[in-house]
Coordinates of C-alpha atoms in Angstrom, one line a residue:
Chain A
M1 CA -81.5 -67.9 -22.3
T2 CA -83.2 -71.0 -21.8
E3 CA -81.3 -73.2 -23.7
P4 CA -80.9 -77.0 -22.3
Q5 CA -77.2 -76.3 -21.7
A6 CA -77.2 -75.9 -18.0
A7 CA -73.6 -77.3 -16.6
T8 CA -72.4 -79.6 -19.6
A9 CA -72.8 -77.4 -22.6
P10 CA -71.6 -79.5 -25.3
A11 CA -68.1 -79.1 -26.8
E12 CA -68.4 -75.4 -28.0
E13 CA -65.5 -73.7 -29.4
H14 CA -67.2 -70.4 -30.1
G15 CA -65.8 -67.8 -28.0
H16 CA -62.5 -70.0 -28.1
G17 CA -61.6 -68.7 -31.5
P18 CA -58.0 -68.5 -32.2
P19 CA -55.5 -66.2 -30.4
V20 CA -55.5 -62.3 -31.7
R21 CA -52.2 -63.3 -33.6
I22 CA -54.1 -65.3 -36.1
Y23 CA -56.4 -62.2 -36.5
L24 CA -54.0 -60.0 -37.2
L25 CA -51.9 -62.2 -39.8
V26 CA -55.4 -62.8 -41.2
F27 CA -56.0 -59.2 -41.5
G28 CA -52.7 -58.6 -43.0
A29 CA -53.2 -61.0 -45.8
L30 CA -56.5 -59.3 -46.9
C31 CA -54.7 -56.3 -47.1
F32 CA -52.1 -57.5 -49.5
C33 CA -55.1 -59.3 -51.2
T34 CA -57.0 -56.1 -51.7
A35 CA -53.7 -54.2 -52.9
V36 CA -52.8 -57.1 -55.4
S37 CA -56.7 -56.8 -57.1
F38 CA -56.3 -52.9 -57.0
V39 CA -53.0 -53.1 -58.8
V40 CA -53.7 -56.0 -61.4
N41 CA -56.4 -53.6 -62.3
T42 CA -54.1 -50.5 -62.8
T43 CA -51.7 -52.5 -64.8
F44 CA -53.1 -54.9 -67.0
P45 CA -55.0 -54.1 -70.1
L46 CA -58.6 -53.1 -69.9
H47 CA -60.9 -56.1 -70.1
S48 CA -57.7 -58.6 -69.9
P49 CA -59.2 -62.3 -69.2
S50 CA -56.2 -62.8 -66.9
A51 CA -56.9 -59.9 -65.1
L52 CA -60.4 -61.0 -64.5
G53 CA -59.4 -64.4 -63.3
I54 CA -56.5 -63.1 -61.0
I55 CA -58.9 -60.3 -59.4
L56 CA -62.2 -62.7 -59.3
G57 CA -59.7 -65.7 -57.7
V58 CA -58.3 -63.1 -55.0
A59 CA -61.9 -62.0 -54.3
V60 CA -62.6 -65.5 -53.5
I61 CA -59.5 -65.9 -51.5
K62 CA -60.6 -63.1 -49.3
A63 CA -64.0 -64.2 -48.7
V64 CA -62.8 -67.5 -47.5
L65 CA -60.2 -65.8 -45.0
V66 CA -62.8 -63.7 -43.6
G67 CA -65.1 -66.9 -43.7
M68 CA -62.9 -69.4 -42.0
F69 CA -61.4 -66.9 -39.4
F70 CA -63.2 -64.2 -38.6
M71 CA -66.7 -66.0 -39.1
H72 CA -65.1 -68.8 -37.2
L73 CA -66.2 -71.3 -39.9
K74 CA -62.6 -73.1 -39.5
Y75 CA -64.1 -74.4 -36.3
E76 CA -67.5 -74.7 -36.8
W77 CA -67.6 -75.6 -40.4
S78 CA -69.1 -79.5 -39.6
K79 CA -71.7 -77.8 -37.8
L80 CA -72.7 -75.6 -40.4
Y81 CA -72.1 -76.5 -43.7
F82 CA -75.5 -78.0 -44.4
L83 CA -77.0 -74.6 -44.2
I84 CA -74.4 -73.0 -46.6
V85 CA -73.5 -75.6 -49.0
P86 CA -77.0 -75.9 -50.6
V87 CA -77.2 -72.0 -50.8
A88 CA -73.9 -71.6 -52.2
I89 CA -75.1 -74.3 -54.9
L90 CA -78.4 -72.8 -55.6
G91 CA -77.0 -69.1 -55.8
V92 CA -74.7 -70.4 -58.8
M93 CA -77.3 -72.7 -60.2
M94 CA -79.6 -69.6 -60.7
M95 CA -76.7 -67.9 -62.8
I96 CA -76.2 -71.0 -64.8
V97 CA -80.0 -71.4 -65.5
L98 CA -80.1 -68.1 -66.8
M99 CA -77.3 -68.2 -68.9
P100 CA -78.6 -69.9 -72.2
D101 CA -81.5 -67.5 -72.6
I102 CA -80.0 -64.2 -71.3
V103 CA -76.0 -64.7 -72.3
V104 CA -75.5 -67.6 -75.2
A105 CA -78.9 -66.9 -77.1
W106 CA -77.4 -63.1 -77.9
Q107 CA -74.0 -64.1 -78.6
G108 CA -74.3 -65.0 -82.3
D109 CA -75.6 -61.2 -82.5
R110 CA -72.4 -60.1 -81.9
P111 CA -70.0 -58.7 -84.8
S112 CA -66.8 -59.5 -85.1
E113 CA -63.7 -57.1 -83.8
N114 CA -62.7 -56.5 -87.4
E115 CA -66.2 -55.7 -89.0
E116 CA -67.2 -51.8 -89.8
P117 CA -70.3 -51.2 -87.9
P118 CA -73.4 -50.7 -89.4
I119 CA -74.5 -47.6 -90.0
V120 CA -77.3 -47.1 -87.6
A121 CA -77.3 -43.4 -88.6
K122 CA -75.6 -40.3 -89.3
Chain B
M1 CA -66.9 -100.8 -5.7
A2 CA -68.8 -100.5 -8.7
H3 CA -71.6 -98.6 -8.2
A4 CA -75.0 -99.8 -9.8
V5 CA -76.2 -96.5 -9.8
L6 CA -76.5 -95.5 -13.7
E7 CA -74.5 -92.5 -14.4
E8 CA -76.5 -89.4 -14.7
P9 CA -76.5 -89.2 -18.7
K10 CA -74.9 -85.8 -19.7
T11 CA -77.3 -83.5 -20.4
V12 CA -78.8 -84.0 -24.2
H13 CA -79.1 -81.0 -25.9
M14 CA -81.8 -81.6 -28.5
G15 CA -81.3 -80.3 -32.2
L16 CA -77.5 -78.4 -33.3
P17 CA -74.3 -78.5 -31.0
L18 CA -74.7 -75.0 -31.7
P19 CA -76.4 -71.9 -29.6
N20 CA -79.6 -71.0 -30.9
G21 CA -78.7 -67.6 -31.9
K22 CA -75.9 -68.9 -33.8
V23 CA -78.0 -71.1 -35.8
A24 CA -80.7 -68.4 -36.2
M25 CA -77.8 -65.9 -37.2
W26 CA -76.5 -68.1 -39.8
L27 CA -80.1 -69.0 -41.2
F28 CA -80.7 -65.1 -41.8
L29 CA -76.7 -64.9 -43.6
V30 CA -77.7 -67.9 -46.2
T31 CA -81.0 -65.8 -47.1
E32 CA -79.2 -62.6 -47.5
I33 CA -76.6 -65.2 -49.6
M34 CA -79.4 -65.9 -52.1
F35 CA -80.6 -62.0 -52.0
F36 CA -77.2 -60.9 -52.9
T37 CA -76.5 -64.0 -55.4
G38 CA -80.1 -63.0 -57.1
M39 CA -78.6 -59.2 -57.2
I40 CA -75.0 -60.1 -58.4
G41 CA -76.1 -62.8 -60.3
T42 CA -78.5 -61.0 -62.3
Y43 CA -75.8 -58.2 -62.9
I44 CA -73.2 -60.9 -64.2
I45 CA -75.7 -62.6 -66.8
L46 CA -77.1 -59.0 -67.8
R47 CA -73.4 -58.2 -69.0
N48 CA -72.1 -61.2 -70.1
G49 CA -75.4 -60.7 -72.4
T50 CA -74.2 -57.4 -74.0
P51 CA -73.0 -57.4 -77.3
S52 CA -69.2 -56.1 -75.9
W53 CA -68.2 -54.6 -79.3
L54 CA -70.7 -52.3 -80.8
Y55 CA -72.5 -51.2 -77.7
P56 CA -70.2 -51.9 -75.2
W57 CA -70.7 -51.9 -71.5
P58 CA -69.5 -48.7 -69.8
T59 CA -66.1 -48.1 -68.7
P60 CA -65.5 -47.0 -64.8
H61 CA -64.5 -43.7 -66.6
D62 CA -67.6 -43.2 -68.7
V63 CA -69.6 -43.3 -65.3
Y64 CA -67.6 -41.7 -63.2
L65 CA -66.5 -44.3 -60.9
A66 CA -63.3 -43.7 -59.2
E67 CA -61.7 -47.2 -58.3
W68 CA -59.8 -45.9 -56.1
M69 CA -62.8 -44.9 -53.8
G70 CA -63.7 -48.5 -53.7
A71 CA -60.5 -49.6 -53.0
V72 CA -60.6 -47.5 -49.5
N73 CA -63.9 -48.6 -48.8
T74 CA -62.6 -52.5 -49.0
F75 CA -59.7 -51.2 -46.8
V76 CA -62.0 -49.6 -44.2
L77 CA -64.4 -52.6 -44.1
I78 CA -61.5 -54.9 -43.6
C79 CA -60.2 -52.9 -40.8
S80 CA -63.6 -53.2 -39.2
S81 CA -64.2 -56.2 -39.5
L82 CA -60.6 -57.0 -37.5
T83 CA -62.1 -54.7 -35.1
V84 CA -65.5 -56.3 -34.4
V85 CA -63.6 -59.6 -34.0
L86 CA -61.0 -58.2 -32.0
A87 CA -64.3 -56.7 -29.5
H88 CA -65.6 -60.2 -29.5
H89 CA -62.0 -61.5 -28.0
A90 CA -61.8 -58.9 -25.8
L91 CA -65.2 -59.2 -24.0
H92 CA -64.4 -62.9 -23.9
K93 CA -61.3 -62.3 -21.9
H94 CA -63.6 -59.8 -19.8
N95 CA -62.2 -56.9 -21.1
V96 CA -65.1 -54.9 -21.2
K97 CA -63.0 -51.5 -21.7
R98 CA -61.3 -52.8 -24.6
A99 CA -64.3 -54.4 -26.1
T100 CA -66.3 -51.1 -25.8
Q101 CA -63.4 -49.3 -27.6
L102 CA -63.3 -51.6 -30.3
M103 CA -66.9 -51.2 -30.9
A104 CA -66.6 -47.4 -31.4
L105 CA -64.1 -48.0 -33.9
T106 CA -66.1 -50.4 -36.0
L107 CA -68.5 -48.0 -35.5
A108 CA -66.5 -45.1 -36.8
L109 CA -65.0 -46.8 -39.5
G110 CA -68.6 -48.0 -40.8
C111 CA -69.4 -44.3 -41.0
V112 CA -66.2 -43.6 -42.5
F113 CA -67.6 -46.3 -45.2
L114 CA -71.0 -44.7 -45.5
V115 CA -69.4 -40.9 -46.0
I116 CA -67.1 -42.4 -48.8
K117 CA -70.2 -44.1 -50.6
G118 CA -72.1 -40.5 -49.8
F119 CA -69.1 -38.9 -52.1
E120 CA -69.2 -41.2 -54.8
Y121 CA -73.1 -41.1 -54.7
Q122 CA -72.9 -37.2 -55.0
A123 CA -70.3 -37.5 -57.9
K124 CA -73.2 -39.9 -59.9
F125 CA -75.9 -37.6 -59.0
S126 CA -74.1 -34.5 -60.4
H127 CA -73.5 -35.8 -63.9
G128 CA -76.8 -37.1 -64.3
I129 CA -76.0 -40.7 -63.8
L130 CA -79.1 -42.1 -62.6
P131 CA -81.2 -45.0 -63.9
G132 CA -83.4 -43.8 -66.6
R133 CA -82.0 -40.4 -66.9
I134 CA -79.0 -41.3 -69.1
F135 CA -79.0 -40.8 -73.3
E136 CA -78.1 -44.0 -74.7
R137 CA -78.9 -44.5 -78.4
L138 CA -79.2 -41.0 -80.2
D139 CA -80.5 -42.3 -83.2
G140 CA -84.1 -42.5 -82.0
P141 CA -86.3 -40.3 -80.2
D142 CA -83.6 -40.2 -77.4
G143 CA -82.0 -37.8 -80.3
P144 CA -83.7 -34.6 -80.0
R145 CA -83.9 -35.1 -75.9
F146 CA -80.4 -35.4 -75.8
S147 CA -79.8 -31.9 -78.1
N148 CA -82.3 -29.9 -76.0
H149 CA -80.4 -30.9 -72.8
V150 CA -77.1 -30.1 -73.8
R151 CA -78.1 -27.0 -75.0
D152 CA -79.6 -25.9 -71.7
Q153 CA -76.6 -27.4 -70.4
L154 CA -74.0 -25.3 -72.6
K155 CA -76.5 -22.4 -72.2
E156 CA -75.9 -22.5 -68.3
I157 CA -72.4 -22.9 -69.1
V158 CA -71.7 -20.0 -71.1
D159 CA -74.5 -17.5 -69.5
E160 CA -72.1 -17.8 -66.0
P161 CA -69.0 -17.9 -66.5
E162 CA -67.7 -17.3 -62.9
K163 CA -69.5 -20.8 -62.0
H164 CA -67.3 -22.7 -64.0
G165 CA -63.9 -21.6 -63.4
A166 CA -63.7 -18.3 -64.7
D167 CA -61.9 -15.1 -62.8
G168 CA -62.6 -11.6 -63.2
N169 CA -60.5 -10.7 -65.4
A170 CA -61.3 -13.5 -68.1
V171 CA -65.1 -12.8 -67.2
N172 CA -64.8 -9.1 -68.7
A173 CA -62.7 -10.3 -71.4
W174 CA -65.2 -12.9 -72.1
K175 CA -68.0 -10.0 -72.1
G176 CA -65.5 -8.1 -74.4
F177 CA -65.3 -10.8 -77.0
L178 CA -69.2 -11.4 -76.8
G179 CA -69.5 -7.5 -77.8
E180 CA -67.0 -8.0 -80.8
V181 CA -68.7 -11.1 -82.0
A182 CA -71.7 -9.1 -81.9
A183 CA -70.2 -6.6 -84.0
L184 CA -68.5 -9.1 -86.6
K185 CA -71.7 -10.6 -86.9
T186 CA -73.8 -7.6 -87.9
K187 CA -71.1 -6.5 -90.3
S188 CA -71.4 -10.5 -91.7
D189 CA -75.1 -9.6 -92.0
A190 CA -74.6 -6.1 -93.9
A191 CA -71.8 -7.9 -96.2
K192 CA -74.1 -11.0 -97.0
K193 CA -76.9 -8.3 -98.0
E194 CA -74.2 -6.3 -100.1
I195 CA -73.5 -9.4 -102.1
E196 CA -76.7 -10.6 -102.4
K197 CA -77.9 -7.1 -104.2
E198 CA -75.6 -8.5 -106.7
L199 CA -78.8 -10.4 -107.6
D200 CA -81.1 -7.6 -108.0
A201 CA -79.9 -6.5 -111.6
P202 CA -79.9 -10.1 -113.3
K203 CA -83.2 -11.1 -111.6
K204 CA -85.0 -7.8 -113.1
A205 CA -83.4 -8.9 -116.2
A206 CA -84.7 -12.5 -116.3
E207 CA -88.1 -11.3 -115.2
A208 CA -87.7 -8.6 -118.2
E209 CA -86.8 -11.5 -120.4
I210 CA -89.7 -13.9 -119.4
D211 CA -92.6 -11.0 -119.9
K212 CA -90.8 -10.6 -123.6
L213 CA -91.3 -14.3 -124.2
K214 CA -95.1 -14.3 -123.4
D215 CA -95.7 -11.9 -125.9
S216 CA -93.6 -13.5 -128.6
K217 CA -95.0 -15.9 -131.3
A218 CA -92.9 -18.7 -131.1
S219 CA -94.6 -22.2 -130.2
A220 CA -95.1 -23.6 -126.7
A221 CA -92.4 -25.5 -126.5
D222 CA -89.9 -23.1 -128.2
K223 CA -91.0 -20.6 -125.1
Q224 CA -91.0 -23.5 -122.6
S225 CA -87.3 -24.0 -123.6
A226 CA -86.2 -20.2 -124.0
R227 CA -87.5 -19.7 -120.6
D228 CA -86.0 -22.8 -118.8
K229 CA -82.7 -21.0 -120.4
V230 CA -83.2 -17.7 -118.8
E231 CA -84.0 -19.6 -115.4
E232 CA -81.1 -21.9 -115.9
K233 CA -78.7 -18.7 -116.4
L234 CA -80.3 -17.0 -113.2
R235 CA -80.4 -20.1 -111.2
Q236 CA -76.3 -20.1 -111.8
Q237 CA -75.9 -16.8 -110.8
Y238 CA -77.5 -17.7 -107.6
V239 CA -75.1 -20.5 -107.2
A240 CA -72.5 -18.3 -107.7
V241 CA -73.7 -15.5 -105.0
E242 CA -74.5 -18.0 -102.9
K243 CA -70.8 -19.1 -103.0
K244 CA -69.7 -15.7 -102.5
V245 CA -71.9 -15.8 -99.3
E246 CA -70.5 -18.6 -97.9
S247 CA -67.0 -17.7 -98.3
S248 CA -67.3 -14.4 -96.7
E249 CA -69.1 -15.7 -94.0
A250 CA -66.2 -18.5 -93.6
K251 CA -63.9 -15.6 -93.4
F252 CA -66.1 -14.2 -90.4
A253 CA -66.7 -17.4 -88.7
A254 CA -62.5 -18.1 -89.3
D255 CA -62.3 -14.0 -87.7
I256 CA -63.9 -14.9 -84.6
E257 CA -62.6 -18.4 -84.1
A258 CA -59.2 -17.0 -84.0
K259 CA -60.4 -14.1 -81.8
R260 CA -62.1 -17.2 -79.5
K261 CA -58.5 -19.1 -79.7
D262 CA -56.6 -15.8 -78.9
L263 CA -58.7 -15.3 -75.7
K264 CA -58.3 -18.9 -74.4
K265 CA -54.5 -18.1 -74.7
A266 CA -54.7 -15.0 -72.8
N267 CA -57.3 -16.3 -70.2
P268 CA -56.8 -20.1 -70.1
S269 CA -59.6 -19.9 -67.0
I270 CA -62.2 -19.1 -69.7
A271 CA -61.4 -21.9 -71.7
A272 CA -64.2 -24.4 -70.7
V273 CA -66.6 -21.5 -71.5
A274 CA -65.2 -20.5 -74.8
D275 CA -64.8 -24.1 -75.8
S276 CA -68.7 -24.6 -74.7
W277 CA -69.9 -21.5 -76.7
A278 CA -68.3 -23.0 -79.6
V279 CA -70.4 -25.9 -79.4
Q280 CA -73.4 -23.6 -78.8
Q281 CA -72.9 -21.8 -82.1
K282 CA -72.5 -25.0 -83.9
L283 CA -75.8 -26.7 -82.6
P284 CA -78.4 -26.0 -85.1
N285 CA -76.2 -27.9 -87.8
L286 CA -75.3 -30.9 -85.5
T287 CA -77.5 -34.1 -85.5
P288 CA -77.8 -35.2 -82.1
K289 CA -74.8 -38.0 -82.6
K290 CA -72.5 -35.5 -84.1
L291 CA -73.2 -33.5 -81.2
N292 CA -72.1 -36.2 -79.1
L293 CA -69.1 -36.7 -80.6
E294 CA -68.7 -32.8 -80.3
I295 CA -68.6 -33.6 -76.4
V296 CA -67.0 -36.7 -76.3
G297 CA -64.0 -36.1 -79.4
T298 CA -63.2 -38.6 -82.0
K299 CA -59.2 -39.1 -82.2
K300 CA -58.5 -42.4 -82.6
S301 CA -56.1 -42.7 -79.3
N302 CA -59.3 -41.6 -77.3
P303 CA -60.3 -45.0 -75.5
H304 CA -63.8 -43.5 -74.7
I305 CA -65.6 -43.4 -77.5
K306 CA -67.7 -46.6 -78.5
P307 CA -68.2 -48.0 -82.2
C308 CA -71.7 -47.2 -81.6
D309 CA -71.3 -43.5 -81.3
R310 CA -68.9 -42.7 -84.5
V311 CA -70.7 -40.9 -87.5
P312 CA -68.1 -41.9 -90.5
G313 CA -66.3 -39.4 -92.1
Y314 CA -67.1 -36.8 -89.4
E315 CA -63.6 -35.7 -86.8
V316 CA -63.7 -33.9 -84.2
E317 CA -60.4 -31.9 -83.5
E318 CA -61.1 -31.7 -79.8
G319 CA -63.8 -33.1 -77.7
L320 CA -65.5 -30.8 -75.4
L321 CA -64.9 -33.5 -72.5
E322 CA -61.3 -34.0 -73.4
A323 CA -60.0 -30.5 -73.1
H324 CA -62.0 -30.1 -69.8
P325 CA -63.2 -33.4 -68.6
D326 CA -64.8 -32.1 -65.3
L327 CA -67.2 -30.0 -67.4
H328 CA -71.2 -31.1 -66.3
V329 CA -72.0 -31.6 -70.0
S330 CA -74.4 -35.1 -70.8
H331 CA -73.1 -37.4 -73.4
A332 CA -74.6 -40.8 -74.9
I333 CA -73.3 -43.7 -72.5
S334 CA -74.2 -47.1 -74.2
F335 CA -75.8 -49.6 -71.9
G336 CA -75.3 -46.8 -69.1
N337 CA -79.0 -46.9 -67.2
M338 CA -78.2 -50.9 -67.2
W339 CA -75.2 -49.9 -65.2
A340 CA -76.8 -47.2 -63.4
S341 CA -79.3 -50.0 -62.3
C342 CA -76.7 -52.5 -61.5
Y343 CA -74.8 -50.3 -59.5
F344 CA -77.2 -48.5 -57.5
A345 CA -79.5 -51.6 -56.9
M346 CA -76.3 -53.7 -55.5
T347 CA -74.4 -51.1 -53.4
G348 CA -77.9 -49.1 -52.4
F349 CA -78.8 -52.9 -50.4
H350 CA -75.6 -53.2 -49.4
A351 CA -75.1 -49.8 -47.9
I352 CA -78.5 -50.2 -46.0
H353 CA -77.4 -53.2 -44.9
V354 CA -74.0 -51.3 -43.6
L355 CA -76.7 -49.0 -41.5
G356 CA -78.4 -51.7 -40.2
G357 CA -75.0 -53.0 -38.6
L358 CA -74.1 -49.6 -37.5
V359 CA -77.7 -49.2 -35.7
V360 CA -76.7 -52.6 -33.5
F361 CA -73.3 -51.1 -32.9
V362 CA -75.1 -48.1 -31.3
I363 CA -77.6 -50.4 -29.3
I364 CA -74.1 -52.4 -28.0
L365 CA -72.7 -48.8 -27.3
V366 CA -75.7 -47.6 -25.5
I367 CA -75.8 -50.7 -23.0
A368 CA -72.0 -50.1 -22.6
A369 CA -72.3 -46.3 -21.4
R370 CA -75.2 -47.1 -19.2
G371 CA -72.3 -49.4 -17.8
R372 CA -74.3 -52.6 -18.3
L373 CA -72.0 -54.1 -20.9
G374 CA -70.4 -57.8 -19.5
V375 CA -69.5 -61.0 -20.4
Q376 CA -72.9 -62.0 -20.9
H377 CA -73.4 -60.1 -23.8
E378 CA -70.3 -62.1 -25.4
R379 CA -72.5 -63.9 -27.5
M380 CA -74.5 -60.7 -28.7
L381 CA -71.1 -59.5 -30.0
E382 CA -70.3 -62.6 -31.8
L383 CA -73.6 -62.5 -33.8
T384 CA -73.2 -59.0 -34.4
G385 CA -69.7 -59.8 -35.8
L386 CA -71.0 -62.7 -37.9
Y387 CA -73.4 -60.3 -39.4
W388 CA -71.2 -57.7 -40.0
H389 CA -68.4 -60.1 -41.4
F390 CA -71.1 -61.3 -43.7
V391 CA -71.6 -57.7 -45.1
D392 CA -68.1 -57.4 -45.4
V393 CA -67.5 -60.6 -47.7
V394 CA -70.7 -59.0 -49.8
W395 CA -68.7 -56.1 -50.3
I396 CA -65.5 -58.1 -51.3
F397 CA -67.3 -59.4 -54.1
L398 CA -69.2 -56.3 -55.2
F399 CA -65.9 -54.2 -55.3
P400 CA -64.3 -56.2 -57.9
L401 CA -67.4 -56.8 -60.1
L402 CA -68.3 -53.1 -60.2
Y403 CA -65.2 -51.3 -60.2
L404 CA -62.6 -53.5 -61.6
V405 CA -63.8 -55.7 -63.7

């Protein structure tokens, strides 16, 4: 590789990641999180908002664990955040921008829970 | 002595304090983030935009989705993430053999993921869960297409009982039952003709009366009212006879139904075929929505019937799919096509990304097989690991969004 690193490569932690013990701990945490979300899904009632919150929160925790430890972001965040943060903002923004037209605009059409369904056809 | 020589400046590294490969890989990964948030965001928006009560989004049960398969796949990918990062670690420590073993394990786990995904897709295909192929609103042009499709499915079940769980004895009993039904139908037709013969005499009498009226000297209005009286009397006799025919046919139908229930009790393996046959007999009199209810069932405790499926006043004792959940009979799934599009787009693209990762693993293993794998490949392994971890993170989000929520 023809990188101008020569003898004095800039201080790189890449390759000097965390010890194996940390990897195994994170793996255990990920398995635990997966089990938690699966159990919450089976025990809570269908479409419960708290189940939704727990499951999505657990998903975010898992993603952060994988990113920080397996992808070494914990050690390289200062060098990479400028790529990741704008993209994450854009990703979320895209959803927010579409919400008024696709979600909010149709909310008035929802019948309330107790209404009799209209007779659409026999 | 202080040297006046300027110290050689440390080699200045242009740009980022990172190897080019890593920058490149991260640039690629953030474009992939955009790609997947595009699809996942669209799914979230579309799903939140559906009217949730009358036409609800399908539940995993409606679309034959097994959450446990998704959970196992999640575990498999997490394990493979661990093995790939350990492989990089091993190679960094100059342990080429260990690194090779771990890469092979990663490849194997990736293949397991794709195999399980294959089973999942097979389950969807076999039940007709494909974008554009699901019947949704039965009160439109989809209705008759649905009835025809179900008619073909029921015919396939009833004509081939061996393929639907029936053993030899049951098939013979079934053939016997069909023979009895044919005999009973002939009897019922004969009985119907007998009853209808009762009308011959009143009809002749009425005709004779009307003929007499033609020659009478009464006024036109009187003639008309007399004719009306005769026709009204005849009509009432028709109605009475029709009631008799109905009750006779109902008796025969009850006989057939009782025989069918006995057959089911004696030969449980033919139950699915017998129930399908019963629905088949009702088909000509069912609207598409009622047919759907016959398939799905209408009990209040049934969590899978949606408000949009209900027909006021129409109740079914037991739906075909309630009694036999594995039967391949279609039913209406509200927003099913939207679900299928989202599901196949997201998991399909994810599976393609997994396949791409597996190709790179194979390349690394080929290098290792040639004995050429060494510390100089540490960076390659690290970048491969980065890609694979990204694939894992995408699945970490896909799994709850598609399977659990």
